């Protein structure tokens, strides 16, 4: 029920533009792969664990192949061949390779049909990893259903996974519907997925498969206690997007932060690398039914939220188009936006409503992710609490999907247990008291709100036009998003990108893309 | 076994506490330093004066997070708790009938210059509180709610005249300790007239705790959220105790 | 700009019913006076001060007349006669009477014309007291204009007038537009106006003329500093309604809490006394242009705010009708209502909007007084702060006139300086961020809000019908307002009521009622 | 002259403070008593535990008002304050030209694993902050903003290579004292290479105070709300001081 009257032709046109932009990038993506895509394939084939230097085996194997100069064929076929040779399972084979007892260069030993079959069998197992996760999540939700939207999303970020569980239990007790474990600072810049349970992070807790499992267990218990399925969220964006998606599929994560551009803009990760990785990671998410959250909200932390509202809209449309290219359906698209306007602007709340309604109207079936005020939060926690309260109101009024709970101590520290409680109390209060408000109101035709939404859409459309002409990569180079410029060849991780050879195989991708 | 505890923020025993207060000084670096020094005298360390805001000429409001030093042993903490079984309407009525074989007589009201009656009404009036019937509704209780601003003398006279078993007083206003003043006045009056032991004396109100009531010489004290059936349960329990 | 479509015929009908109810009571009022009406006349004639027992001279003189059995003629003529005899001014004459050097029973000494003239001269002086106050207020407002509505109203209540000034300065600094000095508990039950500056009150500070002046001086300074006229509010209701109105006229108060029924219901003051006193006090307010605030909000602290919403509406209509009978114009009618619905009720905020819009639609030109949540405030001050934030939103959305600032520590204590600051920060934030919201929205025809407003009006109309049939006094006896029953002959202060004798004179009232 | 001060609620020296914290105990009368006892150990009296709420199994959140006992003498409080005149854009440029007769060279960035650049951008980038131009805009300043997550070694090398007059570091993340870690790392590195005195060293960030910066060995520290012109004023003032 979009409240804002928006020209449907203009919507169709904008979506078409975004699709063309995404398709351009897709041509590039199709010809390339990255070390982390290959590592994800290994993980899905069943390779895990670390060597004596704490380097994960997927990294070791891809490194070995790269050192041999054979990376552009992809890891799948050499690994299948090694397995045929060893007669062992994937993990054991990987260990033998790592220990130098088995080589990755013996493809010639087997017939192409033998190799095809082995690869195909491995890929089908990989698909089952995703399908089984999906089935398990379904079963859980059947027992403990999902609560109504907006879903109350809360973060934990102690740095210690066990302490995080304590905090998550408290959040669930007070009403959280989704728990996100914030990652340690700069994890997105490390080019491997750390291993095992971890207890020391800065500003967050390392994303590891073991940590995923520990938190998922905690939330499974909480879900039963609370009678609602409490979702687990983590972060894919970074140098290991696809690998984290693979780990998430193993551990039944419900949601991943997964943006096609966040890493480029906010982590200075090379754009080619990011586009390649996001695609494979999203293919995995689509199959494992992992809802993705995009990061447009971040733009408004570095750029002004009124002047740049249209960049959020344009980016949402691009993110949507790329997500569709990876097979993600509307129900899995947690497109991001935020309540970040300077509260000193007169009628700031009206702007917020306009922006929120526009997003709602453009993506009526997507569980939009709505970020609370952060940048203008005050160190006076009482004032900040009021800001969150109006944010809660905007969210429930405009029928948002995923409600990131604003925390009154945002300008101070990662949330303490009591901060989270205080904040969710406000959410609970407002959602209950104003649950039906949005359905009671109409915006005045030609009023400020309607006009403002139209203006943002017009500007977004213009930006998309320009992006289509210049190409997305070029537009990012010019600093169109988040006021941040990133060169095509700059940033971290470019060395991990390679052009696919003629002999490149990735049967998991083929299956996910419906090519076999 | 010892159970040392400290406040918890996000790591066990981190001692994290949020404080806010106003100091009678003009805002500025010295004011912020003063806030920090002040909080250090309250036995905290790692003091972050996160916000300082002028709120009047010569007054600054501070928001502070700090880590408290003390640790206390939870195993040594004892609360003054009432001991009674919380019974339901029917059980209570049956028990009164059985024990007393006459109605239990209760008189109540708000004494002194306190005009808040919502609390005492919640306990005594038919309607009760939170789906829990008020004392007037109990067939085995004769409850007289005298209302608000009842002088202590009048309350006592009424109790005497009506052969009350219990006197229920409500106090809401606590500014300048006016509740303590009034509650003490009533006790003194009863003492002086040698009537203290004739009645079960219950106090209640938003800032009344059982501990405070006991300290002032009452038999029990009831705070926020009290249900009439709790009060009735306590009354009959005490009466049985006294009889024994 | 009433937002809620309300049948104008129904409004006219309800106002007509209220007028008939008020007129019935007015017949009773016209035939009666009270000790406190007489004392007010003396005050306006210039009598002030106390005797050696701290009894105010107006009380002493009226007592003397009462003891002589001459009260039913009113104080005006005996006092005029005493003045003629003494040849002194009003104050000196009163002192002589108090000291027994002059009697109040010597009317016969003078001709009726002499007496008439003296009374008339005194009455004209009394009128000037009010007119001068009005002129002074006008001059102040011309220099420091009134801020836009909703006006931010804050209370001080330390018990000590000087400490109150410190608190008031802080409130003004943070944005208060109106400062109310809350009275010491039970002052409304004392049958005289205390004298001089006071420093010891419980839960509030005594209303004395000296205290009025001290606070008015403080606010005059603050008005200049802030560049907006900061209004001073005090309480008239109680056994001294009219006298306090007289004191307020001397000291340029802008607003008085002045309800035709509050004293009856919430202070158990006799209803005959209250109706008589409120009328004279309102005549004074009308002339001195003192805005009155009525107390319908109080009903919702003792009765349920959803079930009894219509009693608020009915009472507003009665208060309005009585106020009009005393010559008060729409701009002086701060009719009360409140945001007091249990926050656990689903869509509580929608009910609140319906009630607030109904009030707005019924009294489009009155600066409605909107009370914040109090009864359901939590001792968790963060939660309470959220409640106030939504209240602030409702207030600015529905264009209320006088905004009683909800305080986050409502459930704990009378406000500390920092509590007031925190609370007004929320008001400032919401008013700025949502200033234009109300003008942007329309309520859905036949939606919940519109239907609810209509239902309340229907119920109010029915209650007025019944009240008209039974009479207002009888309806109060039945407990129709605030769930409180008060007998006609019960309550405090009945002994101060008397029937006007045939020789009764009150030229001040005559002038105020336009009879001479 | 002594100036004793205490927190102010509504009566001078009433000592009124609001606290909130969580204790790792299950809610109930004992928990409330524990909260009261705990606060008493923080040098408060008249303690009102006004709210207690279970927020997890074994955790209770408390809201407390209490009167603090200590009184401190405000006349003895001294803040570590920067001393410089806050000049405007034009004055600063003129002064640089006059004193140095070459551009003032500044390098800045966020060090360690901290990715927050909004603060340093506010100071250095053209746009500036709150209507106040950033250092890049100053014709007499050569300002290089290296961005975020700059390793200390890289920052130092850059400063050496570009003959910087000043190094500006920003730190936002403070969890587990990571800002102190990084700021110290930079100082140690400069010390080790004998470069400490070559540069004016400025630290800034939401939780950086001048006092903290001085303690860590920096020349100045800037907290929330800093304007670029303040930073530029300080820089040129210090340079003139050093020259003298
Ligand atoms: C309603 C109300 C009023 C109404 C009272 C109507 C009435 N007939 O009672 C009106 C509007 C008249 C009013 C007036 C005033 N009020 Co008032 N009022 C409140 C309010 C909003 C709610 C209180 C309430 O009804 N709570 C609901 C009941 C059910 O809770 P309760 O009283 O705690 O009762 C429960 C238990 O405590 C217990 N209980 C209570 N009594 C008893 C007795 C026994 C024997 C037992 C067993 C149990 C028991 O059982 C009840 C049910 O669980 C509070 C703020 C707040 N939210 O708390 C301010 C508040 C109590 N009022 C306050 C003040 C100061 C006043 C005034 C003095 C202000 C003034 N100067 O004009 C006046 C005058 C009153 C006077 N002389 O006493 C202050 C008190 C500050 C303090 N701690 O000293 C408060 C806290 C507001 C504030 N922050 O300033 N008030
Ligand atoms: C914007 C923001 C982000 C953006 C940063 C974008 C960017 N390019 O900078 C994004 C979304 C990427 C982000 C990410 C994270 N953030 Co962040 N973020 C914020 C936020 C909302 C605003 C900070 C800000 O921009 N303030 C505005 C600027 C202008 O203010 P300022 O930095 O104080 O700068 C002023 C002065 O301090 C001074 N100044 C600053 N630096 C310097 C330097 C010099 C030399 C001088 C002279 C002056 C100076 O001048 C400036 C202008 O006056 C804060 C919350 C808040 N409201 O404060 C959280 C916050 C800082 N983030 C936080 C965290 C934990 C993170 C993450 C680590 C979370 C995670 N685990 O993923 C990540 C990772 C970042 C990392 N590795 O460092 C925490 C830090 C907690 C703590 N105290 O340790 C905060 C407080 C939020 C919270 N409550 O959890 N964040
Ligand atoms: C889409 C997206 N990915 C990732 C992150 C966080 O990533 P990092 O761990 O790099 O801070 C965010 C942060 O808000 C985000 O929006
Ligand atoms: C109309 C009116 N008058 C008076 C008062 C206060 O009177 P008292 O001093 O009797 O508490 C109120 C309280 O809210 C009121 O609404």
Tab-separated table of C-alpha atoms in Angstrom, chain B residues 18 20-22 51 53-57 59 61-63 113-115 117-118 127 148-149 173-178 181 206-207 224, chain C residues 157-159 166 169-171 173-174 185-186 189 201-204 225 266-267 301-302 375 382 412-414 417-418 421-422 483 492:
chain	number	residue	atom	x	y	z
B	18	UNK	CA	25.756	6.004	33.863
B	20	UNK	CA	23.853	12.566	35.269
B	21	UNK	CA	23.839	15.613	37.505
B	22	UNK	CA	24.110	19.366	37.572
B	51	UNK	CA	28.402	15.673	27.773
B	53	UNK	CA	25.643	21.563	28.723
B	54	UNK	CA	24.917	24.973	30.138
B	55	UNK	CA	21.380	24.944	31.474
B	56	UNK	CA	21.320	28.296	33.206
B	57	UNK	CA	23.719	31.046	34.111
B	59	UNK	CA	24.707	25.828	36.081
B	61	UNK	CA	24.419	19.612	33.356
B	62	UNK	CA	26.733	16.628	32.895
B	63	UNK	CA	26.372	13.171	31.484
B	113	UNK	CA	-2.199	17.030	53.359
B	114	UNK	CA	-1.713	14.368	50.742
B	115	UNK	CA	-4.582	14.336	48.294
B	117	UNK	CA	-6.291	8.704	46.513
B	118	UNK	CA	-5.756	6.661	43.388
B	127	UNK	CA	-13.000	-2.017	41.212
B	148	UNK	CA	-7.847	11.901	51.188
B	149	UNK	CA	-6.277	14.464	53.469
B	173	UNK	CA	3.900	13.032	48.262
B	174	UNK	CA	7.449	12.592	49.542
B	175	UNK	CA	8.897	16.026	48.951
B	176	UNK	CA	10.748	17.225	52.040
B	177	UNK	CA	9.965	13.805	53.534
B	178	UNK	CA	6.352	14.716	54.115
B	181	UNK	CA	6.284	13.148	58.811
B	206	UNK	CA	4.695	4.825	45.270
B	207	UNK	CA	7.754	5.367	47.418
B	224	UNK	CA	4.061	0.305	43.396
C	157	UNK	CA	7.790	23.479	42.509
C	158	UNK	CA	10.597	23.671	45.019
C	159	UNK	CA	8.540	25.128	47.842
C	166	UNK	CA	16.602	29.812	39.986
C	169	UNK	CA	15.607	31.054	34.944
C	170	UNK	CA	17.014	27.739	33.824
C	171	UNK	CA	13.719	26.742	32.224
C	173	UNK	CA	17.101	29.635	29.236
C	174	UNK	CA	16.265	26.253	27.733
C	185	UNK	CA	-0.178	20.972	48.686
C	186	UNK	CA	-3.509	21.839	50.181
C	189	UNK	CA	-8.099	24.311	51.143
C	201	UNK	CA	6.003	24.610	50.930
C	202	UNK	CA	5.289	20.966	50.327
C	203	UNK	CA	5.274	19.836	46.718
C	204	UNK	CA	4.998	23.443	45.656
C	225	UNK	CA	17.250	38.106	27.779
C	266	UNK	CA	-10.359	17.153	43.258
C	267	UNK	CA	-10.340	19.210	46.426
C	301	UNK	CA	-5.865	10.700	36.367
C	302	UNK	CA	-8.699	9.201	38.379
C	375	UNK	CA	-0.519	8.562	35.380
C	382	UNK	CA	14.014	6.654	29.754
C	412	UNK	CA	9.408	10.192	40.879
C	413	UNK	CA	9.668	13.702	42.160
C	414	UNK	CA	8.947	17.319	41.386
C	417	UNK	CA	16.769	21.484	37.102
C	418	UNK	CA	18.285	18.895	34.814
C	421	UNK	CA	16.254	20.627	30.673
C	422	UNK	CA	16.114	17.079	29.361
C	483	UNK	CA	-15.426	9.098	38.624
C	492	UNK	CA	-15.319	22.458	52.346
